[in-house]
PDB file of C-alpha atoms in Angstrom:
ATOM      1  CA  MET A   1      -1.133  27.866  -3.327  1.00 81.00           C
ATOM      2  CA  VAL A   2      -3.028  23.619  -3.105  1.00 92.00           C
ATOM      3  CA  SER A   3      -1.305  22.347  -0.341  1.00 96.00           C
ATOM      4  CA  LYS A   4       0.181  18.543  -0.190  1.00 97.00           C
ATOM      5  CA  LEU A   5      -2.661  16.764   2.014  1.00 97.00           C
ATOM      6  CA  GLU A   6      -5.715  19.264  -0.367  1.00 96.00           C
ATOM      7  CA  ASP A   7      -3.173  18.209  -3.609  1.00 96.00           C
ATOM      8  CA  ALA A   8      -3.559  14.363  -2.506  1.00 97.00           C
ATOM      9  CA  MET A   9      -7.871  14.589  -1.849  1.00 97.00           C
ATOM     10  CA  GLU A  10      -7.637  15.766  -5.119  1.00 96.00           C
ATOM     11  CA  GLY A  11      -6.169  13.009  -6.461  1.00 97.00           C
ATOM     12  CA  LEU A  12      -8.628  10.560  -5.061  1.00 97.00           C
ATOM     13  CA  ILE A  13     -11.609  12.475  -6.418  1.00 97.00           C
ATOM     14  CA  THR A  14      -9.181  12.520  -9.706  1.00 97.00           C
ATOM     15  CA  VAL A  15      -8.805   8.862 -10.166  1.00 98.00           C
ATOM     16  CA  PHE A  16     -11.742   7.838  -8.498  1.00 98.00           C
ATOM     17  CA  HIS A  17     -13.691  10.196 -11.208  1.00 97.00           C
ATOM     18  CA  THR A  18     -12.143   9.132 -14.288  1.00 97.00           C
ATOM     19  CA  TYR A  19     -13.006   5.496 -14.204  1.00 98.00           C
ATOM     20  CA  SER A  20     -16.049   5.682 -12.246  1.00 97.00           C
ATOM     21  CA  SER A  21     -17.319   7.886 -15.080  1.00 96.00           C
ATOM     22  CA  LYS A  22     -16.379   5.479 -18.234  1.00 96.00           C
ATOM     23  CA  GLU A  23     -19.974   3.312 -18.117  1.00 95.00           C
ATOM     24  CA  GLY A  24     -23.871   3.577 -16.553  1.00 93.00           C
ATOM     25  CA  ASP A  25     -23.778   5.869 -13.001  1.00 94.00           C
ATOM     26  CA  LYS A  26     -21.564   8.752 -14.164  1.00 94.00           C
ATOM     27  CA  CYS A  27     -20.848   8.707 -10.028  1.00 94.00           C
ATOM     28  CA  LYS A  28     -20.414   4.892  -9.463  1.00 95.00           C
ATOM     29  CA  LEU A  29     -17.567   2.016  -9.800  1.00 95.00           C
ATOM     30  CA  ASN A  30     -19.454  -0.864 -11.372  1.00 94.00           C
ATOM     31  CA  LYS A  31     -17.651  -4.435 -11.425  1.00 91.00           C
ATOM     32  CA  ALA A  32     -15.686  -3.775 -14.977  1.00 92.00           C
ATOM     33  CA  GLU A  33     -14.898  -0.550 -13.680  1.00 95.00           C
ATOM     34  CA  LEU A  34     -13.518  -0.949 -10.411  1.00 94.00           C
ATOM     35  CA  LYS A  35     -11.420  -3.722 -11.439  1.00 92.00           C
ATOM     36  CA  SER A  36     -10.101  -1.574 -14.210  1.00 95.00           C
ATOM     37  CA  LEU A  37      -9.285   1.896 -11.402  1.00 96.00           C
ATOM     38  CA  LEU A  38      -7.563  -1.122  -9.480  1.00 93.00           C
ATOM     39  CA  GLN A  39      -5.132  -3.483 -12.013  1.00 92.00           C
ATOM     40  CA  GLY A  40      -4.652   0.208 -13.126  1.00 95.00           C
ATOM     41  CA  GLU A  41      -3.825   2.229 -10.555  1.00 96.00           C
ATOM     42  CA  LEU A  42      -3.063  -0.650  -7.286  1.00 93.00           C
ATOM     43  CA  SER A  43      -1.988  -2.932  -9.614  1.00 90.00           C
ATOM     44  CA  ASP A  44       0.884  -4.382  -7.209  1.00 86.00           C
ATOM     45  CA  PHE A  45      -1.646  -4.409  -4.910  1.00 82.00           C
ATOM     46  CA  LEU A  46      -3.785  -7.201  -6.759  1.00 83.00           C
ATOM     47  CA  ALA A  47       0.073  -8.550  -8.010  1.00 83.00           C
ATOM     48  CA  ALA A  48       0.111  -9.570  -4.165  1.00 80.00           C
ATOM     49  CA  SER A  49      -2.829 -10.510  -3.959  1.00 78.00           C
ATOM     50  CA  LYS A  50      -2.805 -15.189  -4.960  1.00 78.00           C
ATOM     51  CA  ASP A  51      -6.239 -14.863  -4.602  1.00 81.00           C
ATOM     52  CA  PRO A  52      -8.120 -15.210  -8.366  1.00 80.00           C
ATOM     53  CA  MET A  53     -11.336 -14.097  -6.597  1.00 85.00           C
ATOM     54  CA  VAL A  54     -10.149 -11.292  -4.690  1.00 84.00           C
ATOM     55  CA  VAL A  55     -11.782  -7.893  -7.562  1.00 84.00           C
ATOM     56  CA  GLU A  56     -15.082 -10.174  -6.441  1.00 85.00           C
ATOM     57  CA  LYS A  57     -14.000 -10.089  -2.328  1.00 86.00           C
ATOM     58  CA  ILE A  58     -13.309  -6.480  -2.785  1.00 88.00           C
ATOM     59  CA  MET A  59     -16.323  -5.435  -4.259  1.00 86.00           C
ATOM     60  CA  SER A  60     -18.527  -7.397  -2.458  1.00 86.00           C
ATOM     61  CA  ASP A  61     -16.803  -5.955   0.981  1.00 87.00           C
ATOM     62  CA  LEU A  62     -16.590  -2.947  -0.353  1.00 86.00           C
ATOM     63  CA  ASP A  63     -20.493  -2.603  -1.783  1.00 85.00           C
ATOM     64  CA  GLU A  64     -21.931  -2.055   1.759  1.00 80.00           C
ATOM     65  CA  ASN A  65     -25.757  -0.956   0.386  1.00 81.00           C
ATOM     66  CA  GLN A  66     -25.171  -3.975  -1.595  1.00 82.00           C
ATOM     67  CA  ASP A  67     -26.548  -2.173  -5.301  1.00 85.00           C
ATOM     68  CA  GLY A  68     -23.536  -3.770  -6.973  1.00 86.00           C
ATOM     69  CA  GLU A  69     -21.987  -0.967  -7.258  1.00 93.00           C
ATOM     70  CA  VAL A  70     -19.170   1.103  -4.946  1.00 94.00           C
ATOM     71  CA  ASP A  71     -19.783   4.967  -4.716  1.00 94.00           C
ATOM     72  CA  PHE A  72     -16.932   7.685  -3.441  1.00 96.00           C
ATOM     73  CA  GLN A  73     -17.898   7.199   0.405  1.00 94.00           C
ATOM     74  CA  GLU A  74     -17.166   3.293   0.180  1.00 93.00           C
ATOM     75  CA  PHE A  75     -14.788   3.820  -2.046  1.00 95.00           C
ATOM     76  CA  VAL A  76     -12.618   5.792   0.921  1.00 96.00           C
ATOM     77  CA  VAL A  77     -13.181   3.333   2.544  1.00 93.00           C
ATOM     78  CA  LEU A  78     -10.836   0.750   0.680  1.00 92.00           C
ATOM     79  CA  VAL A  79      -8.364   3.576  -0.002  1.00 95.00           C
ATOM     80  CA  ALA A  80      -8.338   3.988   3.634  1.00 95.00           C
ATOM     81  CA  VAL A  81      -8.059   0.838   5.382  1.00 92.00           C
ATOM     82  CA  ILE A  82      -4.500   0.074   2.048  1.00 91.00           C
ATOM     83  CA  THR A  83      -2.775   3.583   3.934  1.00 94.00           C
ATOM     84  CA  VAL A  84      -3.467   2.399   6.984  1.00 94.00           C
ATOM     85  CA  ALA A  85      -1.854  -1.117   6.223  1.00 91.00           C
ATOM     86  CA  CYS A  86       0.718   1.021   4.246  1.00 91.00           C
ATOM     87  CA  ASN A  87       1.506   3.684   7.751  1.00 93.00           C
ATOM     88  CA  ASP A  88       1.840   0.696   9.702  1.00 92.00           C
ATOM     89  CA  PHE A  89       5.038  -1.205   7.072  1.00 89.00           C
ATOM     90  CA  PHE A  90       6.806   2.641   7.332  1.00 87.00           C
ATOM     91  CA  VAL A  91       6.508   3.051  10.743  1.00 89.00           C
ATOM     92  CA  GLU A  92       7.569  -1.132  11.929  1.00 90.00           C
ATOM     93  CA  SER A  93      10.328  -0.290   8.764  1.00 88.00           C
ATOM     94  CA  MET A  94      10.780   3.030  10.338  1.00 81.00           C
ATOM     95  CA  LYS A  95      11.268   1.196  13.837  1.00 81.00           C
ATOM     96  CA  ASN A  96      14.150  -1.371  12.376  1.00 77.00           C
TER      97      ASN A  96
ATOM     98  CA  MET B   1       5.853   3.956 -11.774  1.00 81.00           C
ATOM     99  CA  VAL B   2       3.697   4.672  -9.371  1.00 92.00           C
ATOM    100  CA  SER B   3       0.085   5.480 -10.380  1.00 96.00           C
ATOM    101  CA  LYS B   4      -2.070   8.575  -9.202  1.00 97.00           C
ATOM    102  CA  LEU B   5      -3.757   6.668  -6.450  1.00 97.00           C
ATOM    103  CA  GLU B   6      -0.415   5.965  -4.979  1.00 96.00           C
ATOM    104  CA  ASP B   7       1.128   9.245  -5.136  1.00 96.00           C
ATOM    105  CA  ALA B   8      -2.379  10.395  -3.360  1.00 97.00           C
ATOM    106  CA  MET B   9      -1.693   7.559  -0.449  1.00 97.00           C
ATOM    107  CA  GLU B  10       2.260   8.034   0.385  1.00 96.00           C
ATOM    108  CA  GLY B  11       1.279  11.991   0.295  1.00 97.00           C
ATOM    109  CA  LEU B  12      -1.506  11.213   3.104  1.00 97.00           C
ATOM    110  CA  ILE B  13       1.619   8.880   5.042  1.00 97.00           C
ATOM    111  CA  THR B  14       4.208  12.263   4.171  1.00 97.00           C
ATOM    112  CA  VAL B  15       1.749  14.556   4.789  1.00 98.00           C
ATOM    113  CA  PHE B  16       0.687  12.947   8.547  1.00 98.00           C
ATOM    114  CA  HIS B  17       4.226  12.316   9.839  1.00 97.00           C
ATOM    115  CA  THR B  18       5.354  15.510   7.957  1.00 97.00           C
ATOM    116  CA  TYR B  19       3.809  16.933  11.503  1.00 98.00           C
ATOM    117  CA  SER B  20       3.419  14.138  13.576  1.00 97.00           C
ATOM    118  CA  SER B  21       8.141  13.933  14.314  1.00 96.00           C
ATOM    119  CA  LYS B  22       8.272  17.731  15.253  1.00 96.00           C
ATOM    120  CA  GLU B  23       7.335  16.134  18.636  1.00 95.00           C
ATOM    121  CA  GLY B  24       6.317  13.711  21.770  1.00 93.00           C
ATOM    122  CA  ASP B  25       5.615  10.408  19.858  1.00 94.00           C
ATOM    123  CA  LYS B  26       6.863  10.325  16.426  1.00 94.00           C
ATOM    124  CA  CYS B  27       4.519   9.121  15.065  1.00 94.00           C
ATOM    125  CA  LYS B  28       1.309  10.536  17.052  1.00 95.00           C
ATOM    126  CA  LEU B  29      -0.058  14.162  15.884  1.00 95.00           C
ATOM    127  CA  ASN B  30      -0.278  15.895  19.874  1.00 94.00           C
ATOM    128  CA  LYS B  31      -3.014  19.151  20.107  1.00 91.00           C
ATOM    129  CA  ALA B  32      -0.840  21.290  18.838  1.00 92.00           C
ATOM    130  CA  GLU B  33       0.851  18.881  15.764  1.00 95.00           C
ATOM    131  CA  LEU B  34      -3.078  18.780  14.736  1.00 94.00           C
ATOM    132  CA  LYS B  35      -3.806  22.470  14.697  1.00 92.00           C
ATOM    133  CA  SER B  36      -0.336  23.643  12.817  1.00 95.00           C
ATOM    134  CA  LEU B  37      -1.277  20.565  10.184  1.00 96.00           C
ATOM    135  CA  LEU B  38      -4.775  22.008   9.385  1.00 93.00           C
ATOM    136  CA  GLN B  39      -3.190  25.433   9.227  1.00 92.00           C
ATOM    137  CA  GLY B  40      -0.345  24.286   6.612  1.00 95.00           C
ATOM    138  CA  GLU B  41      -2.798  22.107   4.870  1.00 96.00           C
ATOM    139  CA  LEU B  42      -6.414  23.208   5.212  1.00 93.00           C
ATOM    140  CA  SER B  43      -6.475  26.574   6.180  1.00 90.00           C
ATOM    141  CA  ASP B  44      -9.339  27.115   3.688  1.00 86.00           C
ATOM    142  CA  PHE B  45     -11.094  25.080   5.499  1.00 82.00           C
ATOM    143  CA  LEU B  46      -9.682  26.614   8.882  1.00 83.00           C
ATOM    144  CA  ALA B  47     -11.117  29.574   7.426  1.00 83.00           C
ATOM    145  CA  ALA B  48     -14.548  29.016   6.302  1.00 80.00           C
ATOM    146  CA  SER B  49     -15.504  27.405  10.222  1.00 79.00           C
ATOM    147  CA  LYS B  50     -15.821  30.331  12.300  1.00 78.00           C
ATOM    148  CA  ASP B  51     -15.899  29.009  15.423  1.00 81.00           C
ATOM    149  CA  PRO B  52     -12.593  29.536  17.844  1.00 80.00           C
ATOM    150  CA  MET B  53     -13.137  25.996  19.669  1.00 85.00           C
ATOM    151  CA  VAL B  54     -12.430  24.026  15.498  1.00 84.00           C
ATOM    152  CA  VAL B  55      -8.996  22.572  16.704  1.00 84.00           C
ATOM    153  CA  GLU B  56     -10.612  21.811  19.671  1.00 85.00           C
ATOM    154  CA  LYS B  57     -13.429  19.831  18.117  1.00 86.00           C
ATOM    155  CA  ILE B  58     -11.949  18.243  15.731  1.00 88.00           C
ATOM    156  CA  MET B  59      -9.036  16.621  18.299  1.00 86.00           C
ATOM    157  CA  SER B  60     -12.007  15.471  20.267  1.00 86.00           C
ATOM    158  CA  ASP B  61     -13.264  14.260  17.629  1.00 87.00           C
ATOM    159  CA  LEU B  62     -10.783  12.059  16.580  1.00 86.00           C
ATOM    160  CA  ASP B  63      -9.076  10.585  19.240  1.00 85.00           C
ATOM    161  CA  GLU B  64     -11.374   7.529  19.296  1.00 80.00           C
ATOM    162  CA  ASN B  65      -9.116   6.285  22.694  1.00 81.00           C
ATOM    163  CA  GLN B  66      -9.213   9.413  24.392  1.00 82.00           C
ATOM    164  CA  ASP B  67      -4.904   8.866  24.240  1.00 85.00           C
ATOM    165  CA  GLY B  68      -4.925  13.283  23.521  1.00 86.00           C
ATOM    166  CA  GLU B  69      -3.051  12.465  20.834  1.00 93.00           C
ATOM    167  CA  VAL B  70      -4.422  11.393  17.142  1.00 94.00           C
ATOM    168  CA  ASP B  71      -2.746   8.343  15.265  1.00 94.00           C
ATOM    169  CA  PHE B  72      -2.120   7.732  11.671  1.00 96.00           C
ATOM    170  CA  GLN B  73      -6.276   5.854  11.723  1.00 94.00           C
ATOM    171  CA  GLU B  74      -7.710   8.520  13.340  1.00 93.00           C
ATOM    172  CA  PHE B  75      -6.417  11.159  10.870  1.00 95.00           C
ATOM    173  CA  VAL B  76      -6.953   9.021   8.160  1.00 96.00           C
ATOM    174  CA  VAL B  77     -11.273   9.612   8.795  1.00 93.00           C
ATOM    175  CA  LEU B  78     -10.676  13.663   9.242  1.00 92.00           C
ATOM    176  CA  VAL B  79      -9.481  13.212   5.483  1.00 95.00           C
ATOM    177  CA  ALA B  80     -12.070  10.334   4.360  1.00 95.00           C
ATOM    178  CA  VAL B  81     -15.246  12.657   6.312  1.00 92.00           C
ATOM    179  CA  ILE B  82     -13.597  15.608   4.205  1.00 91.00           C
ATOM    180  CA  THR B  83     -12.880  14.785   0.724  1.00 94.00           C
ATOM    181  CA  VAL B  84     -16.384  12.786   0.587  1.00 94.00           C
ATOM    182  CA  ALA B  85     -18.064  16.355   1.207  1.00 91.00           C
ATOM    183  CA  CYS B  86     -15.367  17.891  -0.956  1.00 91.00           C
ATOM    184  CA  ASN B  87     -16.362  14.993  -3.739  1.00 93.00           C
ATOM    185  CA  ASP B  88     -20.011  15.331  -3.036  1.00 92.00           C
ATOM    186  CA  PHE B  89     -20.102  19.011  -2.952  1.00 89.00           C
ATOM    187  CA  PHE B  90     -18.118  17.907  -6.904  1.00 87.00           C
ATOM    188  CA  VAL B  91     -20.686  16.389  -7.983  1.00 89.00           C
ATOM    189  CA  GLU B  92     -23.766  18.859  -7.179  1.00 90.00           C
ATOM    190  CA  SER B  93     -21.658  21.739  -8.978  1.00 87.00           C
ATOM    191  CA  MET B  94     -21.911  19.164 -11.790  1.00 81.00           C
ATOM    192  CA  LYS B  95     -25.424  18.571 -11.790  1.00 80.00           C
ATOM    193  CA  ASN B  96     -25.920  22.238 -12.536  1.00 76.00           C
TER     194      ASN B  96
END
């Protein structure tokens, strides 16, 4: 049986490949694919940002090796940062 | 509606707190809680390691601030490393 943690990890891999396989390198997100992923999967997060350049900024922050594409390792960093922020919010709201 | 990515992120937070809330600091995993999490959620990963000190080694690797406990941010690093390794395996097996 798959554990809840394994299920979450599998979810991250599946989501990434759902979008990365659309065009070009099947294992990397280009800018259009990243935008599509953010709009499809993190629309609330995107809506909360009033910055029209948010996708460009995320792309440039994540793309550590500057190849204009986001690989899985770079994507996991984004997910980790957002999840830690969500957890901090959750923990704070539990205290109050 | 919760997206697949949001669902995975929520899963990471839920799993962590299921184990971290058992004793002591409710928002950190002590060694017993980390061992319980690894056995309950990553038993295949644990079984694949023949090293009897694997839990101690993971604890010492994760516990960056050396307080003998693993916080959520330290836990996410473990999940990220394992998920990237799983993805690499998945991508390689797709090529063959």
